[in-house]
Amino acid sequence: ETKRDKREDLFSATPPLEGKKVLFSLATTEGVGYEKGKRMQGEKVDFIDIRRAYFHAKARRLVCVDLPPEDYEEGVCGRLNKAMYGTRDAPAVWQLELEGTLVSMGFTASKSTPCLYYNPFTELRVVAHMDDLLIEGSKDELESFRDRLSEKYEIKHTILGPDPDEESKITYLG
């Protein structure tokens, strides 16, 4: 018989596929994402990858690791202050870190899933899949959001839209 650890503090949510579909639909629907005849001034979708995301999340439990060979001493180990890729709670700890950041920027988390966020002031919508964010909104608000986010994290981004300097297609999550 296999015994599974059902601890709630190890859980991290995955956004529903419908959340991503709604963002694309909002951005591309006439009368919602853009005014009739003004498609080029309409909403955009930004794809943001937060680099080394887990290293920004504070460890919430005692995790000790072996030291690298150059620092090894018998009977000595390292204690993690930040989450580390490969530890069981790293995804959940990162999700809490990201939620705190987004809430401090005026976003509200969805009641149905902790991966969907909305900012009523900027009208930005976010679907978060670990360190990959899809954001839908106006070009100016997306730029402002990226600027604020990059003050805290190192990010890489791609804008999907009709302008010549924007991408017309992308690959998201492989």
CSV table of C-alpha atoms in Angstrom, one decimal:
chain,number,residue,atom,x,y,z
A,1,GLU,CA,0.0,0.0,0.0
A,2,THR,CA,1.3,3.5,-0.9
A,3,LYS,CA,1.1,6.1,1.7
A,4,ARG,CA,0.7,9.7,0.4
A,5,ASP,CA,1.4,12.9,2.3
A,6,LYS,CA,-1.7,15.0,2.2
A,7,ARG,CA,-0.3,18.1,3.9
A,8,GLU,CA,-2.1,21.2,2.7
A,9,ASP,CA,1.0,23.3,3.0
A,10,LEU,CA,2.6,21.4,0.1
A,11,PHE,CA,-0.2,22.2,-2.4
A,12,SER,CA,0.1,24.7,-5.2
A,13,ALA,CA,-2.7,25.4,-7.6
A,14,THR,CA,-2.7,25.1,-11.4
A,15,PRO,CA,-4.8,27.6,-13.3
A,16,PRO,CA,-7.7,26.3,-15.3
A,17,LEU,CA,-7.4,26.3,-19.0
A,18,GLU,CA,-10.5,28.4,-19.2
A,19,GLY,CA,-8.6,31.2,-17.4
A,20,LYS,CA,-6.1,31.5,-20.3
A,21,LYS,CA,-8.9,31.2,-22.9
A,22,VAL,CA,-10.8,34.1,-21.3
A,23,LEU,CA,-7.8,36.4,-21.4
A,24,PHE,CA,-7.3,35.8,-25.1
A,25,SER,CA,-11.0,36.2,-25.8
A,26,LEU,CA,-11.1,39.5,-23.8
A,27,ALA,CA,-8.1,40.9,-25.7
A,28,THR,CA,-9.4,39.9,-29.2
A,29,THR,CA,-13.1,40.6,-28.9
A,30,GLU,CA,-14.4,43.7,-30.7
A,31,GLY,CA,-16.3,46.0,-28.2
A,32,VAL,CA,-14.4,44.4,-25.2
A,33,GLY,CA,-10.7,44.2,-26.0
A,34,TYR,CA,-10.8,47.0,-28.6
A,35,GLU,CA,-13.3,49.5,-30.1
A,36,LYS,CA,-14.7,48.9,-33.6
A,37,GLY,CA,-12.1,50.1,-36.1
A,38,LYS,CA,-9.4,50.6,-33.5
A,39,ARG,CA,-7.9,47.1,-33.3
A,40,MET,CA,-4.3,48.4,-33.2
A,41,GLN,CA,-5.1,50.5,-30.0
A,42,GLY,CA,-6.7,47.6,-28.3
A,43,GLU,CA,-5.8,45.3,-25.4
A,44,LYS,CA,-2.6,43.2,-25.4
A,45,VAL,CA,-1.5,40.0,-23.8
A,46,ASP,CA,1.9,40.0,-22.1
A,47,PHE,CA,3.8,36.9,-21.2
A,48,ILE,CA,6.1,37.3,-18.2
A,49,ASP,CA,8.6,34.7,-17.0
A,50,ILE,CA,10.0,35.5,-13.5
A,51,ARG,CA,13.6,34.2,-13.4
A,52,ARG,CA,14.7,32.2,-10.4
A,53,ALA,CA,11.3,32.8,-8.8
A,54,TYR,CA,11.7,30.3,-6.0
A,55,PHE,CA,14.7,32.1,-4.6
A,56,HIS,CA,12.6,35.1,-3.9
A,57,ALA,CA,10.2,33.2,-1.6
A,58,LYS,CA,11.1,33.0,2.1
A,59,ALA,CA,11.3,29.4,3.4
A,60,ARG,CA,8.4,28.6,5.8
A,61,ARG,CA,9.8,25.5,7.3
A,62,LEU,CA,13.2,24.2,8.4
A,63,VAL,CA,15.0,22.7,5.4
A,64,CYS,CA,18.6,21.7,5.7
A,65,VAL,CA,20.8,20.8,2.7
A,66,ASP,CA,24.3,19.2,2.3
A,67,LEU,CA,26.9,21.8,1.6
A,68,PRO,CA,28.9,21.8,-1.7
A,69,PRO,CA,32.2,19.9,-1.6
A,70,GLU,CA,34.3,23.0,-1.3
A,71,ASP,CA,32.4,24.0,1.9
A,72,TYR,CA,31.8,20.5,3.3
A,73,GLU,CA,32.6,19.8,7.0
A,74,GLU,CA,31.6,16.7,8.8
A,75,GLY,CA,28.4,17.2,10.8
A,76,VAL,CA,27.6,20.6,9.2
A,77,CYS,CA,24.8,21.4,6.9
A,78,GLY,CA,23.1,24.5,5.4
A,79,ARG,CA,19.8,25.9,6.4
A,80,LEU,CA,17.7,27.4,3.6
A,81,ASN,CA,16.4,31.0,4.1
A,82,LYS,CA,14.7,31.0,0.7
A,83,ALA,CA,12.8,28.3,-1.2
A,84,MET,CA,14.9,26.1,-3.4
A,85,TYR,CA,13.9,24.3,-6.6
A,86,GLY,CA,13.3,20.6,-5.9
A,87,THR,CA,12.1,21.1,-2.3
A,88,ARG,CA,8.5,19.8,-1.7
A,89,ASP,CA,7.1,23.1,-0.6
A,90,ALA,CA,8.8,25.5,-3.0
A,91,PRO,CA,5.8,25.8,-5.4
A,92,ALA,CA,3.4,26.6,-2.5
A,93,VAL,CA,5.9,29.0,-0.9
A,94,TRP,CA,6.4,30.8,-4.3
A,95,GLN,CA,2.6,31.0,-4.8
A,96,LEU,CA,2.3,32.8,-1.5
A,97,GLU,CA,5.1,35.2,-2.4
A,98,LEU,CA,3.6,36.0,-5.7
A,99,GLU,CA,0.1,36.5,-4.2
A,100,GLY,CA,1.5,38.9,-1.7
A,101,THR,CA,3.2,40.9,-4.4
A,102,LEU,CA,0.1,41.1,-6.6
A,103,VAL,CA,-2.2,42.0,-3.7
A,104,SER,CA,0.3,44.8,-2.7
A,105,MET,CA,-0.1,46.1,-6.3
A,106,GLY,CA,-3.9,46.3,-6.0
A,107,PHE,CA,-4.9,42.9,-7.4
A,108,THR,CA,-7.6,40.6,-5.9
A,109,ALA,CA,-7.2,36.9,-6.1
A,110,SER,CA,-10.1,34.9,-7.5
A,111,LYS,CA,-12.3,33.1,-5.1
A,112,SER,CA,-12.4,30.0,-7.3
A,113,THR,CA,-8.7,29.5,-7.8
A,114,PRO,CA,-5.6,31.2,-6.3
A,115,CYS,CA,-4.0,31.5,-9.8
A,116,LEU,CA,-6.3,34.2,-11.2
A,117,TYR,CA,-6.1,37.9,-10.3
A,118,TYR,CA,-7.8,41.1,-11.2
A,119,ASN,CA,-7.0,44.7,-10.6
A,120,PRO,CA,-10.1,46.9,-10.6
A,121,PHE,CA,-8.1,50.1,-11.0
A,122,THR,CA,-5.9,49.2,-13.9
A,123,GLU,CA,-8.3,46.5,-15.3
A,124,LEU,CA,-5.4,44.1,-15.7
A,125,ARG,CA,-6.1,40.4,-15.5
A,126,VAL,CA,-3.5,37.8,-14.6
A,127,VAL,CA,-3.3,34.1,-14.9
A,128,ALA,CA,-0.3,32.8,-12.9
A,129,HIS,CA,1.2,29.4,-13.6
A,130,MET,CA,4.1,29.2,-11.1
A,131,ASP,CA,6.6,31.7,-12.4
A,132,ASP,CA,4.9,32.3,-15.8
A,133,LEU,CA,2.3,35.0,-15.9
A,134,LEU,CA,-0.2,35.9,-18.6
A,135,ILE,CA,-1.5,39.4,-18.3
A,136,GLU,CA,-4.2,41.1,-20.4
A,137,GLY,CA,-4.8,44.8,-20.5
A,138,SER,CA,-3.9,48.1,-22.2
A,139,LYS,CA,-0.4,48.6,-23.5
A,140,ASP,CA,0.3,51.4,-21.0
A,141,GLU,CA,-1.0,49.5,-18.0
A,142,LEU,CA,1.0,46.4,-19.0
A,143,GLU,CA,4.2,48.5,-19.2
A,144,SER,CA,3.5,50.0,-15.8
A,145,PHE,CA,2.9,46.5,-14.3
A,146,ARG,CA,6.1,45.2,-15.8
A,147,ASP,CA,8.1,48.1,-14.5
A,148,ARG,CA,6.7,47.6,-10.9
A,149,LEU,CA,7.3,43.8,-11.1
A,150,SER,CA,10.8,44.2,-12.4
A,151,GLU,CA,11.7,46.4,-9.3
A,152,LYS,CA,11.3,43.2,-7.2
A,153,TYR,CA,12.0,40.3,-9.7
A,154,GLU,CA,14.2,39.7,-12.7
A,155,ILE,CA,11.7,39.2,-15.6
A,156,LYS,CA,11.6,38.3,-19.2
A,157,HIS,CA,8.6,39.2,-21.2
A,158,THR,CA,6.9,39.0,-24.7
A,159,ILE,CA,3.9,41.1,-25.8
A,160,LEU,CA,1.4,39.4,-28.1
A,161,GLY,CA,-0.4,41.9,-30.3
A,162,PRO,CA,-0.9,43.4,-33.8
A,163,ASP,CA,1.8,46.1,-33.7
A,164,PRO,CA,4.9,45.5,-35.8
A,165,ASP,CA,7.1,45.4,-32.7
A,166,GLU,CA,4.9,42.8,-31.0
A,167,GLU,CA,4.8,39.0,-31.5
A,168,SER,CA,2.0,37.5,-33.6
A,169,LYS,CA,2.4,34.0,-32.0
A,170,ILE,CA,4.2,32.5,-29.1
A,171,THR,CA,4.7,29.2,-27.3
A,172,TYR,CA,3.4,29.2,-23.7
A,173,LEU,CA,4.3,26.5,-21.2
A,174,GLY,CA,6.0,24.4,-23.9
